[in-house]
PDB file of C-alpha atoms in Angstrom:
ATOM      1  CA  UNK A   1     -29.317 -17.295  19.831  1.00 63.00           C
ATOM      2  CA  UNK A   2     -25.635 -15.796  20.212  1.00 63.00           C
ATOM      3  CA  UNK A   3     -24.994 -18.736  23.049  1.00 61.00           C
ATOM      4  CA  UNK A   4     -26.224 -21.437  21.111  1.00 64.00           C
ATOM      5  CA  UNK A   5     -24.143 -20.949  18.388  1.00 61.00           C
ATOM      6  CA  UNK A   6     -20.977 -21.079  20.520  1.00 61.00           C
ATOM      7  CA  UNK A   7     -18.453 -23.521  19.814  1.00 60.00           C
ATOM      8  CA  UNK A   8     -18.355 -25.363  23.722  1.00 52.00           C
ATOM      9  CA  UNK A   9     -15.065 -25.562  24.279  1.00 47.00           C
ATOM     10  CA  UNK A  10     -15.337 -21.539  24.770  1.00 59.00           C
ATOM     11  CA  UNK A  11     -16.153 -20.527  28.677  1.00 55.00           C
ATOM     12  CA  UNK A  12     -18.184 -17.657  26.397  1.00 58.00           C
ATOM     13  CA  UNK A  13     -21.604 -19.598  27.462  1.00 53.00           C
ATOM     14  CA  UNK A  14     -21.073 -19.028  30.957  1.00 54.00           C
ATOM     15  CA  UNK A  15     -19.543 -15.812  31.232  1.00 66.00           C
ATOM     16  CA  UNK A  16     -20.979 -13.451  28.454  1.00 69.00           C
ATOM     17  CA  UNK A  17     -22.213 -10.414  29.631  1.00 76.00           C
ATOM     18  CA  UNK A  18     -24.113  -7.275  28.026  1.00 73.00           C
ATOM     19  CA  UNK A  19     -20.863  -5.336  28.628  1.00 75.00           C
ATOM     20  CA  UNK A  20     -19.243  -8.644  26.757  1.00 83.00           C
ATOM     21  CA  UNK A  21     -21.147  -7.287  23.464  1.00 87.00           C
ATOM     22  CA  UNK A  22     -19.979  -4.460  20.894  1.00 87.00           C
ATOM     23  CA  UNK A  23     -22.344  -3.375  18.843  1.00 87.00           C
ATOM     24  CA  UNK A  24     -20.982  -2.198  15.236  1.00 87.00           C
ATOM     25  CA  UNK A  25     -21.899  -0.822  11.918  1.00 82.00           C
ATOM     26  CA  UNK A  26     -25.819  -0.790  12.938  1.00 82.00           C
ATOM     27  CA  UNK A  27     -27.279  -0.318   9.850  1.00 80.00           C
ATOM     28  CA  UNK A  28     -31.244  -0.811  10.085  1.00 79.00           C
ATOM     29  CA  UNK A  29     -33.402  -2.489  12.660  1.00 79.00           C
ATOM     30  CA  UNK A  30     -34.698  -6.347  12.315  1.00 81.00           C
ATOM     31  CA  UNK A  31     -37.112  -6.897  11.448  1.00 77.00           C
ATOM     32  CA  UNK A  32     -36.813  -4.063   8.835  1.00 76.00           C
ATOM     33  CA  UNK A  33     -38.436  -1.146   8.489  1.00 73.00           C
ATOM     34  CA  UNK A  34     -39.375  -1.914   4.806  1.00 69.00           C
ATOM     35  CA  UNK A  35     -41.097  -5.018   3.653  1.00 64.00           C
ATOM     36  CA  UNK A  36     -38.590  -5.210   0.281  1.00 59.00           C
ATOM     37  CA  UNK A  37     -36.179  -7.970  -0.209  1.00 61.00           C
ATOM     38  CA  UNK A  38     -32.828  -7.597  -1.399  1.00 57.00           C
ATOM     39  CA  UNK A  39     -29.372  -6.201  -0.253  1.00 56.00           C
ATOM     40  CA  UNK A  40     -30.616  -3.123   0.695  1.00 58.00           C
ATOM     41  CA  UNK A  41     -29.722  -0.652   3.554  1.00 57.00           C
ATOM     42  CA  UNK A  42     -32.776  -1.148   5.631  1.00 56.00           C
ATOM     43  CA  UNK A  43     -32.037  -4.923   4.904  1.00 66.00           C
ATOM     44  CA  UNK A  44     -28.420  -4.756   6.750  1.00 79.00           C
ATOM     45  CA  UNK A  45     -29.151  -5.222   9.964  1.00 86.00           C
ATOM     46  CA  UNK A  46     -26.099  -4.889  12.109  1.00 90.00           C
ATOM     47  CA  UNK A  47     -23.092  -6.759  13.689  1.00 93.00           C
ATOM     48  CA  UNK A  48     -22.167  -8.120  17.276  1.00 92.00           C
ATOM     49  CA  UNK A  49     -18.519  -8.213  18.268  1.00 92.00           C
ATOM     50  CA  UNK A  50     -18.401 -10.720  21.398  1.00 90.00           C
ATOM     51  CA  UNK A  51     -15.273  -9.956  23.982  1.00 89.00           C
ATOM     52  CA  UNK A  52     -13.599 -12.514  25.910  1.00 84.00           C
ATOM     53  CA  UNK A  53     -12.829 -12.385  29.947  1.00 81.00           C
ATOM     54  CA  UNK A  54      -9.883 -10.784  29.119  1.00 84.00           C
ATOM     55  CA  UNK A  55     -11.647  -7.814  26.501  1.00 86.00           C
ATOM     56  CA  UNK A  56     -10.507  -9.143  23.496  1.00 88.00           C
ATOM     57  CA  UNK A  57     -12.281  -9.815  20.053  1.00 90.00           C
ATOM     58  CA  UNK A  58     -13.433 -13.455  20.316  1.00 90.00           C
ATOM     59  CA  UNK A  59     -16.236 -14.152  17.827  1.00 92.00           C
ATOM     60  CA  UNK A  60     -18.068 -11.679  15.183  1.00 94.00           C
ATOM     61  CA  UNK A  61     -21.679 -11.562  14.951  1.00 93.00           C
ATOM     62  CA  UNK A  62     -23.869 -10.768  11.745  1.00 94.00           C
ATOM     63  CA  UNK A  63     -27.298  -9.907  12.416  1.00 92.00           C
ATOM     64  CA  UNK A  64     -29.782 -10.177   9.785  1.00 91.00           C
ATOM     65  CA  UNK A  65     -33.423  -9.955   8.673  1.00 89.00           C
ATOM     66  CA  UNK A  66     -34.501 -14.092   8.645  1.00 89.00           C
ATOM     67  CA  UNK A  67     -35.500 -13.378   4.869  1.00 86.00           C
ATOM     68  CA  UNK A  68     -31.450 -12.787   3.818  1.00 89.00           C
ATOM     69  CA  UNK A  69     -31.331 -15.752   2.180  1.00 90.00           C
ATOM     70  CA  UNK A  70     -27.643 -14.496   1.052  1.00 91.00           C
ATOM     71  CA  UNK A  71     -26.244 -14.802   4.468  1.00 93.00           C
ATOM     72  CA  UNK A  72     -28.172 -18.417   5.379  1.00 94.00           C
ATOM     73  CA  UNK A  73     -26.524 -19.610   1.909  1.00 95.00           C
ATOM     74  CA  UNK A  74     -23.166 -17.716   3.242  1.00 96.00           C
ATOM     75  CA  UNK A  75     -23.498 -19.193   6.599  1.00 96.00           C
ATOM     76  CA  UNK A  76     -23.915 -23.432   5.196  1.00 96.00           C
ATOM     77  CA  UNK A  77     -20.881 -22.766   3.037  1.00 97.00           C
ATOM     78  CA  UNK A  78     -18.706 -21.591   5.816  1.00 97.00           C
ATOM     79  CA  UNK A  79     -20.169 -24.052   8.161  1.00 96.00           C
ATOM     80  CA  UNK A  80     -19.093 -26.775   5.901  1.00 96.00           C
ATOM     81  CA  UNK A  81     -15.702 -25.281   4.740  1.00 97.00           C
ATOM     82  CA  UNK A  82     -14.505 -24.521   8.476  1.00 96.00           C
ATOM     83  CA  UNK A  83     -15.180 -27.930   9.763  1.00 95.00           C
ATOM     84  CA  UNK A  84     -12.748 -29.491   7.046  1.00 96.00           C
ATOM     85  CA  UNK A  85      -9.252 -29.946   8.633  1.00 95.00           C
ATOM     86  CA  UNK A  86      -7.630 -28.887   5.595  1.00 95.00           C
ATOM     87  CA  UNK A  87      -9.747 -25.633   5.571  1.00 97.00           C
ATOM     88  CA  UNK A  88     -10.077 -24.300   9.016  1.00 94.00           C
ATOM     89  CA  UNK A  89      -6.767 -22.353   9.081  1.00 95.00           C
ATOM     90  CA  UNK A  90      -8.219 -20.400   6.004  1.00 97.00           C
ATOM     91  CA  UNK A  91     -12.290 -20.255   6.771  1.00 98.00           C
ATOM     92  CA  UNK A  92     -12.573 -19.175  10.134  1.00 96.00           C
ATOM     93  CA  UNK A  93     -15.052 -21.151  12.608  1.00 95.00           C
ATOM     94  CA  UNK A  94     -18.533 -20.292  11.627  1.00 95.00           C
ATOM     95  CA  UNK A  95     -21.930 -21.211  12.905  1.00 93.00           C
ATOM     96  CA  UNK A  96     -25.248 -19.904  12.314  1.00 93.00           C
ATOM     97  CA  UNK A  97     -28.741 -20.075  13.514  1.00 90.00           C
ATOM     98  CA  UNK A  98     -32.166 -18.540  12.410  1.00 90.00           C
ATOM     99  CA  UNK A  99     -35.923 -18.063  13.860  1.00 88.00           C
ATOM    100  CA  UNK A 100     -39.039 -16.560  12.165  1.00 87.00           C
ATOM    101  CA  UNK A 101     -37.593 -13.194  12.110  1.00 87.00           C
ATOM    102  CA  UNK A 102     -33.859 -13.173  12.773  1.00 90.00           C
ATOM    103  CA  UNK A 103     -30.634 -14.877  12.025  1.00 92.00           C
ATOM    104  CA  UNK A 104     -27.607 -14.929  13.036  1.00 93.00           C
ATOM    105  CA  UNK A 105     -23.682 -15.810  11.907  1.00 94.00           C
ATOM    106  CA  UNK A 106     -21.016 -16.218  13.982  1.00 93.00           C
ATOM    107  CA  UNK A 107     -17.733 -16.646  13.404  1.00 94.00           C
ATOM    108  CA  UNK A 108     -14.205 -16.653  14.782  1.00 93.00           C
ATOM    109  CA  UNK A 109     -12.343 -13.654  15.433  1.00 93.00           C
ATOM    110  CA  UNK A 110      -8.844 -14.174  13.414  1.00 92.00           C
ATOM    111  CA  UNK A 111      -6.130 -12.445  15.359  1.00 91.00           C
ATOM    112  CA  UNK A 112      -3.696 -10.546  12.637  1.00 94.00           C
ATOM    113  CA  UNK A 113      -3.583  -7.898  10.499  1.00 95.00           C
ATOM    114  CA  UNK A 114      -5.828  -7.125   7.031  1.00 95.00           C
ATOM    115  CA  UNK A 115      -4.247  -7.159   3.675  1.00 95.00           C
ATOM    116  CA  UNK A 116      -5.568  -3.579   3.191  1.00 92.00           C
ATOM    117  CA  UNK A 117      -2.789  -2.403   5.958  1.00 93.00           C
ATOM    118  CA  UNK A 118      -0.229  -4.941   4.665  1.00 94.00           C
ATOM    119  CA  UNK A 119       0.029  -4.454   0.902  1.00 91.00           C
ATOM    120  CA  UNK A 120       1.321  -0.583   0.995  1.00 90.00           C
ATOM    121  CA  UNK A 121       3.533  -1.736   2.511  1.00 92.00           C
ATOM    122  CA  UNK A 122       5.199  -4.310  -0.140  1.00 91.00           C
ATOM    123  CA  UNK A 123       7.488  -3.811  -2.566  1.00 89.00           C
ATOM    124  CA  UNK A 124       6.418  -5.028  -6.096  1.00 87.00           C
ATOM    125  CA  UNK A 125       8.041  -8.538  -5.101  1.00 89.00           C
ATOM    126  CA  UNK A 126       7.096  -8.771  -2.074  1.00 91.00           C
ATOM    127  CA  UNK A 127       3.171  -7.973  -3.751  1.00 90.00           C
ATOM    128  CA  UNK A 128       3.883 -10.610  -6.101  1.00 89.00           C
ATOM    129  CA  UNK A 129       4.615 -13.039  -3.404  1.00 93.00           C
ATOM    130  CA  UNK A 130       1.705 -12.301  -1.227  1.00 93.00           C
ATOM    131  CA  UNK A 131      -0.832 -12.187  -3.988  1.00 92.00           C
ATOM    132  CA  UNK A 132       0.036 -15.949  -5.197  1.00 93.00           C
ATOM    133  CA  UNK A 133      -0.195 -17.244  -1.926  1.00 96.00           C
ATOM    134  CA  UNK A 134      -3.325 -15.527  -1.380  1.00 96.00           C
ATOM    135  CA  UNK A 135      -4.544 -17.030  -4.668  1.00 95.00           C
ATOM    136  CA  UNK A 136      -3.055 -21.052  -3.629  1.00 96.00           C
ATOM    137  CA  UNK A 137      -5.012 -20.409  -0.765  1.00 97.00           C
ATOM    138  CA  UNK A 138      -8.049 -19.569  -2.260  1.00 97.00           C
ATOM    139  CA  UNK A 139      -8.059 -22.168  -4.856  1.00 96.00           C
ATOM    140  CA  UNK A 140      -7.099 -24.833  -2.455  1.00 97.00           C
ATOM    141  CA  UNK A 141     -10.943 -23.679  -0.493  1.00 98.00           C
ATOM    142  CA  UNK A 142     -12.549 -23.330  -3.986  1.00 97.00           C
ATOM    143  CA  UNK A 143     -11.663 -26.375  -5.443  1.00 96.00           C
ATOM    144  CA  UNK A 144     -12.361 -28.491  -1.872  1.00 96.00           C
ATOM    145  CA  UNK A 145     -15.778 -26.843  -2.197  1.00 97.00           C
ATOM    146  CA  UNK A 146     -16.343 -28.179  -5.656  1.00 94.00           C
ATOM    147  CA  UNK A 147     -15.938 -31.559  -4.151  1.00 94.00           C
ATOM    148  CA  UNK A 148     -17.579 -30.749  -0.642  1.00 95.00           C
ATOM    149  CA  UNK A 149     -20.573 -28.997  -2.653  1.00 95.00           C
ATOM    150  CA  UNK A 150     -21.095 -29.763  -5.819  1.00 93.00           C
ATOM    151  CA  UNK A 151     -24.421 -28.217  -5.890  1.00 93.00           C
ATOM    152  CA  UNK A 152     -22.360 -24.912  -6.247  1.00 94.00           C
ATOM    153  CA  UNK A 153     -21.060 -25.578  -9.479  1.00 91.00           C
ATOM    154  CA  UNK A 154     -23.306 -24.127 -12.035  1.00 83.00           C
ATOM    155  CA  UNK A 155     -25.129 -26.104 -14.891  1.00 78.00           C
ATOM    156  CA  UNK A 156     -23.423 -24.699 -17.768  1.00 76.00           C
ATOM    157  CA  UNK A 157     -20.432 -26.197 -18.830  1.00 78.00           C
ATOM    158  CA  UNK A 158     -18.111 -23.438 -20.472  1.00 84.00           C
ATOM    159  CA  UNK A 159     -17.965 -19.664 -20.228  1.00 84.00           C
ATOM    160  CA  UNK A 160     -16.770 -17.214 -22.881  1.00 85.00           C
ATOM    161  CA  UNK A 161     -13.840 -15.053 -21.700  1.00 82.00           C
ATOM    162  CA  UNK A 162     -14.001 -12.342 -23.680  1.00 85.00           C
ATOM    163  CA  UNK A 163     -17.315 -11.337 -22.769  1.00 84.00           C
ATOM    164  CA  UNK A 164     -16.740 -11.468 -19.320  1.00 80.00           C
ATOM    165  CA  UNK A 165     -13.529 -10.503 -18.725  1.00 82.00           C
ATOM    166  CA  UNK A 166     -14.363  -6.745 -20.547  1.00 88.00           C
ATOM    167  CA  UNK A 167     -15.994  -4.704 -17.864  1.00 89.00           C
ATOM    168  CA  UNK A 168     -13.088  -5.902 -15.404  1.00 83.00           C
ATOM    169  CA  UNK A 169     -10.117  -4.719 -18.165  1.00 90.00           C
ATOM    170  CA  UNK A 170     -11.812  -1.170 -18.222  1.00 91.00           C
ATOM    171  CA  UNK A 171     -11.657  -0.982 -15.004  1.00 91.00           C
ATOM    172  CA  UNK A 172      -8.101  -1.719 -14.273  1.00 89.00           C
ATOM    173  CA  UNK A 173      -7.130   0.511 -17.260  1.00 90.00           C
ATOM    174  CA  UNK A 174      -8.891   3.221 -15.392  1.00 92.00           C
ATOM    175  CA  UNK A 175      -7.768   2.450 -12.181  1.00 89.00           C
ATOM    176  CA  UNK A 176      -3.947   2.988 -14.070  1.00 90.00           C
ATOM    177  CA  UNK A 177      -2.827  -0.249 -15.138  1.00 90.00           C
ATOM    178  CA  UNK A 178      -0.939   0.496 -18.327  1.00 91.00           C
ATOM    179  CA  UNK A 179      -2.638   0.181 -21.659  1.00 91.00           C
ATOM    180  CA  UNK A 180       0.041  -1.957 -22.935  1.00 92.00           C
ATOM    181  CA  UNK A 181      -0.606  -4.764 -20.567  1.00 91.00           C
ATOM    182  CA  UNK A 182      -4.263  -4.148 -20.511  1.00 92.00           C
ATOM    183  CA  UNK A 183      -4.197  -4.825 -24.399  1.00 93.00           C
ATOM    184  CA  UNK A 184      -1.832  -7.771 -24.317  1.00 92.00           C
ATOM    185  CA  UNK A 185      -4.640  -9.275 -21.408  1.00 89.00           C
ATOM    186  CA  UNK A 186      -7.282  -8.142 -24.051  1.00 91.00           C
ATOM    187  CA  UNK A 187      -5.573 -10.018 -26.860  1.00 91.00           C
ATOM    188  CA  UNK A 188      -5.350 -13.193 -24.833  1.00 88.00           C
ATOM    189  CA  UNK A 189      -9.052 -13.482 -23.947  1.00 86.00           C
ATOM    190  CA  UNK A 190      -9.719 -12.695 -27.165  1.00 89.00           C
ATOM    191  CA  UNK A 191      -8.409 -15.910 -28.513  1.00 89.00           C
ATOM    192  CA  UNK A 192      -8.729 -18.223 -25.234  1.00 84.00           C
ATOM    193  CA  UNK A 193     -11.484 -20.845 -26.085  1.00 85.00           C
ATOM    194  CA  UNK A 194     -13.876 -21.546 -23.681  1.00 86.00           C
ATOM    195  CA  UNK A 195     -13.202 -22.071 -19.930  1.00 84.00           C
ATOM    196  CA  UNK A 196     -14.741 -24.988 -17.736  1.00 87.00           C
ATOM    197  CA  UNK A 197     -16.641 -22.917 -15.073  1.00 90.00           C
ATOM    198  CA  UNK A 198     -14.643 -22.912 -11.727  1.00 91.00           C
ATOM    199  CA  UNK A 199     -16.127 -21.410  -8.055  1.00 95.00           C
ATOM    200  CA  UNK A 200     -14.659 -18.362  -7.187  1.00 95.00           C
ATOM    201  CA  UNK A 201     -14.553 -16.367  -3.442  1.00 96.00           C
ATOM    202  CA  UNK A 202     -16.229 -13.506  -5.306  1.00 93.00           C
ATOM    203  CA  UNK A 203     -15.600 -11.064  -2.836  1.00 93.00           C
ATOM    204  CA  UNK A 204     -11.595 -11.620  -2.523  1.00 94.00           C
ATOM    205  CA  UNK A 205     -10.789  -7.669  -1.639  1.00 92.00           C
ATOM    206  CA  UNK A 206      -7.945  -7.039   0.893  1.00 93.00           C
ATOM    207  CA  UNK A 207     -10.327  -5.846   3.745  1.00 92.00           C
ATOM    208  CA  UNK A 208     -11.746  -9.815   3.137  1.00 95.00           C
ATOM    209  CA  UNK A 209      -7.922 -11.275   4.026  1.00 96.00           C
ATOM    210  CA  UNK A 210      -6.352 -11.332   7.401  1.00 97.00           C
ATOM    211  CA  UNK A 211      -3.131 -12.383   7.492  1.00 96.00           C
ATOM    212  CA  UNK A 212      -3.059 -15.056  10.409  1.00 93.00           C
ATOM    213  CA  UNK A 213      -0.553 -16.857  12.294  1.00 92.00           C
ATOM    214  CA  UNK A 214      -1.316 -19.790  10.551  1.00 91.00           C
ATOM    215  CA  UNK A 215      -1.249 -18.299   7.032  1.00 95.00           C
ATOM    216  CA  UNK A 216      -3.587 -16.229   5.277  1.00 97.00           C
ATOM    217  CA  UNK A 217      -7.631 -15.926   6.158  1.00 97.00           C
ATOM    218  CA  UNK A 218     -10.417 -15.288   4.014  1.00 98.00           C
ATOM    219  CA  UNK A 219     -14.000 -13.708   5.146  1.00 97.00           C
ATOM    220  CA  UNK A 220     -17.597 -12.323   3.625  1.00 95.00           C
ATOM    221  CA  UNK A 221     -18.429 -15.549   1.720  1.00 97.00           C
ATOM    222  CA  UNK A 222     -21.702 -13.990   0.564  1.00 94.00           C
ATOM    223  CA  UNK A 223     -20.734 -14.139  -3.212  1.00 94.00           C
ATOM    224  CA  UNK A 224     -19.219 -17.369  -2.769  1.00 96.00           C
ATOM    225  CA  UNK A 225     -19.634 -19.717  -5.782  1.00 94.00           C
ATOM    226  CA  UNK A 226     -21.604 -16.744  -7.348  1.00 92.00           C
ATOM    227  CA  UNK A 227     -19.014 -16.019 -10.250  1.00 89.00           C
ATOM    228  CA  UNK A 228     -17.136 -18.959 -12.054  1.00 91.00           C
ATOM    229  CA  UNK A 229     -15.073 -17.853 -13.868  1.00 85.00           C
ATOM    230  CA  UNK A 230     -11.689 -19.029 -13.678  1.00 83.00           C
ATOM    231  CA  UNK A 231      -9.030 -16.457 -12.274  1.00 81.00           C
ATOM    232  CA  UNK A 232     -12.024 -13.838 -11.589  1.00 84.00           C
ATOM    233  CA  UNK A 233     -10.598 -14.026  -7.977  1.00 91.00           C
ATOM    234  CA  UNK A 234      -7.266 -12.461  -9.228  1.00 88.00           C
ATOM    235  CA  UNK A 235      -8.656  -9.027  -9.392  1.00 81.00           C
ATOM    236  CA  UNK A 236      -9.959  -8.102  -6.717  1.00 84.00           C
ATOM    237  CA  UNK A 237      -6.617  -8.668  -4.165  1.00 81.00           C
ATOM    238  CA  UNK A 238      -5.201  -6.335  -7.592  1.00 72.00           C
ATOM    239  CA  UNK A 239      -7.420  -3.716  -7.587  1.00 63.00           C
ATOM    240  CA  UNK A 240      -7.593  -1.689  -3.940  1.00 52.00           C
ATOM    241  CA  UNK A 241      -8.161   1.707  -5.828  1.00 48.00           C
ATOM    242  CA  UNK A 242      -6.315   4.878  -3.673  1.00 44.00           C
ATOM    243  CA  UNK A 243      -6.436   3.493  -0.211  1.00 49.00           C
ATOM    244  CA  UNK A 244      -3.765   0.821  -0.749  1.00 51.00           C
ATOM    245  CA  UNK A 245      -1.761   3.134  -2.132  1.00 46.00           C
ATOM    246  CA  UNK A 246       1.688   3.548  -0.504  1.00 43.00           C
ATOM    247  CA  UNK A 247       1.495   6.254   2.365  1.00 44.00           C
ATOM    248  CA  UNK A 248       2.052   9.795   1.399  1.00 40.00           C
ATOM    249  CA  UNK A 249       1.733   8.870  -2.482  1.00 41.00           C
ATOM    250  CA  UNK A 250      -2.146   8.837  -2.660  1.00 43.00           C
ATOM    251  CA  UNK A 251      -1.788  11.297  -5.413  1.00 42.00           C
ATOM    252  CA  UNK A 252       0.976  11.036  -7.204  1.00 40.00           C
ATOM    253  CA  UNK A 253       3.280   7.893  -7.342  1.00 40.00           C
ATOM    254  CA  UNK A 254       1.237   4.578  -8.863  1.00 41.00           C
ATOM    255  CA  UNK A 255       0.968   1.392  -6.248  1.00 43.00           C
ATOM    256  CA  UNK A 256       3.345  -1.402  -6.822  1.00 42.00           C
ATOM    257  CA  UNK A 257       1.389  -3.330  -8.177  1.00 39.00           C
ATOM    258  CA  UNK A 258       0.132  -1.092 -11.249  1.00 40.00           C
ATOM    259  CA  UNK A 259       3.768  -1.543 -12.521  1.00 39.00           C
ATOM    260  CA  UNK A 260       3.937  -3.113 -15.625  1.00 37.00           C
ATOM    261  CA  UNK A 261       4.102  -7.152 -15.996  1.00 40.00           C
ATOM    262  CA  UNK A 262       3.554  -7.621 -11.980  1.00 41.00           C
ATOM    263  CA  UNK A 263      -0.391  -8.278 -12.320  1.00 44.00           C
ATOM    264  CA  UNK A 264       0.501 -10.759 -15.399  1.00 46.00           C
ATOM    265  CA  UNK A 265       3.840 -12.204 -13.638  1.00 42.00           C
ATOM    266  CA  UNK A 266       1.615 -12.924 -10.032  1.00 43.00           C
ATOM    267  CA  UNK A 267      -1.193 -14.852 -12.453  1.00 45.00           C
ATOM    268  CA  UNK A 268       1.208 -16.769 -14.677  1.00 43.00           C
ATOM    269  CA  UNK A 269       3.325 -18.062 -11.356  1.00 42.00           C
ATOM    270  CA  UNK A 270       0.096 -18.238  -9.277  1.00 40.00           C
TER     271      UNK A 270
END
């Protein structure tokens, strides 16, 4: 199944060997252990990384129960998205296949480095920066999917801010955005009428970006189209919690990007 998903201009179909495969972050066997559906543990299966003839990362392999119907759906969106030339230096190459009792996605390695390992490193301009051109290119795969897919868009035709957007101010008050700006985000929402529904990546955190050498990459397009509501995809790239924070300050000095007005100045220029 691994081979036949290979693009064929890789030499990968003639050359893979056992000692070719990684195995990583095996999680439960396939078929499961436990008849229940849903994302649960026993439900993970595990992932394949595929080396080249030289020993380096060349494709990434996500092994799954056949009855994940999250990573089939996952796997047609990036199928689709990757093979549009305007798209493919964002979505990495992605194929998929699936029997009675497996399936399989597999997708381009992207050589770079995550966002997780580049934002402590920013200064709150150079966070600024990188966040709206993580958001252009995110909107510029959204909105071709809207087009591409327009089965994705949900039926209803507005959604009401206020409700929505609640549970995500709490959490960046807690995670030590100040109140001020929290309140002025609070107040806006408040009076905002309703929003046309617009697909969102859903899962935008910065272990999910790679920084390319063609621009910025996004992966994990399980939650894909899941969440529409405009600028939802803003938070997550804004929100890394302790583990972004700038080395040797996990404790003490706030990241960047919890100073005042950045969060609001990255959306309004975004």
């Amino acid at each position: 199944m691994v081979l036949a998903t290979l693009p064929q201009l890789t030499d990968l179909e003639t050359t893979l060997q056992w000692h070719d495969v990684l195995l990583v972050q095996n999680t439960g066997r396939i078929p499961p252990s436990r008849p229940a559906k849903g994302d649960l543990r026993w439900n993970c299966g595990f992932n394949l990384m595929l080396l080249d003839r030289d020993g380096s990362p060349a494709f990434f392999c996500k092994c799954r129960p056949a009855s994940d119907n999250t990573l089939a759906r996952a796997t047609a969106i990036c199928e689709r998205l990757s093979s549009n030339p305007d798209l493919c230096p964002i979505v990495p190459w992605t194929r998929g296949l699936r029997s009675e009792d497996f399936q399989i996605q597999v997708s381009r390695m992207v050589k770079g480095k995550g966002y997780d390992r580049i934002a402590p490193t920013l200064s709150v301009v150079a966070w600024a920066k990188s966040v709206r051109e993580i958001l252009s290119a995110t909107d510029l795969v959204c909105s071709r999917a809207a087009a591409l897919m327009p089965e994705l868009l949900n039926r209803e035709t507005s959604v009401e801010l206020s409700k929505i957007a609640a549970p995500y101010l709490t959490h960046l008050r807690s995670a030590g955005m100040s109140s001020k700006w929290v309140r002025a985000l609070e107040a806006t929402v408040d009076v905002a009428n309703p929003a046309r529904p617009r697909i969102q990546h859903g899962d935008l955190w910065p272990s999910n970006i790679i920084r390319g050498r063609r621009g910025w990459c996004l992966l994990d397009f399980e939650m894909f189209g899941a969440i529409q509501v405009p600028l939802c995809d803003v938070y997550h790239p804004s929100d890394g919690g302790s583990s972004l924070l700038p080395c040797g300050h996990h404790n003490s000095t706030p990241a960047p990007w919890h100073a005042p007005g950045v969060l609001g100045a990255a959306v309004y220029r975004s």
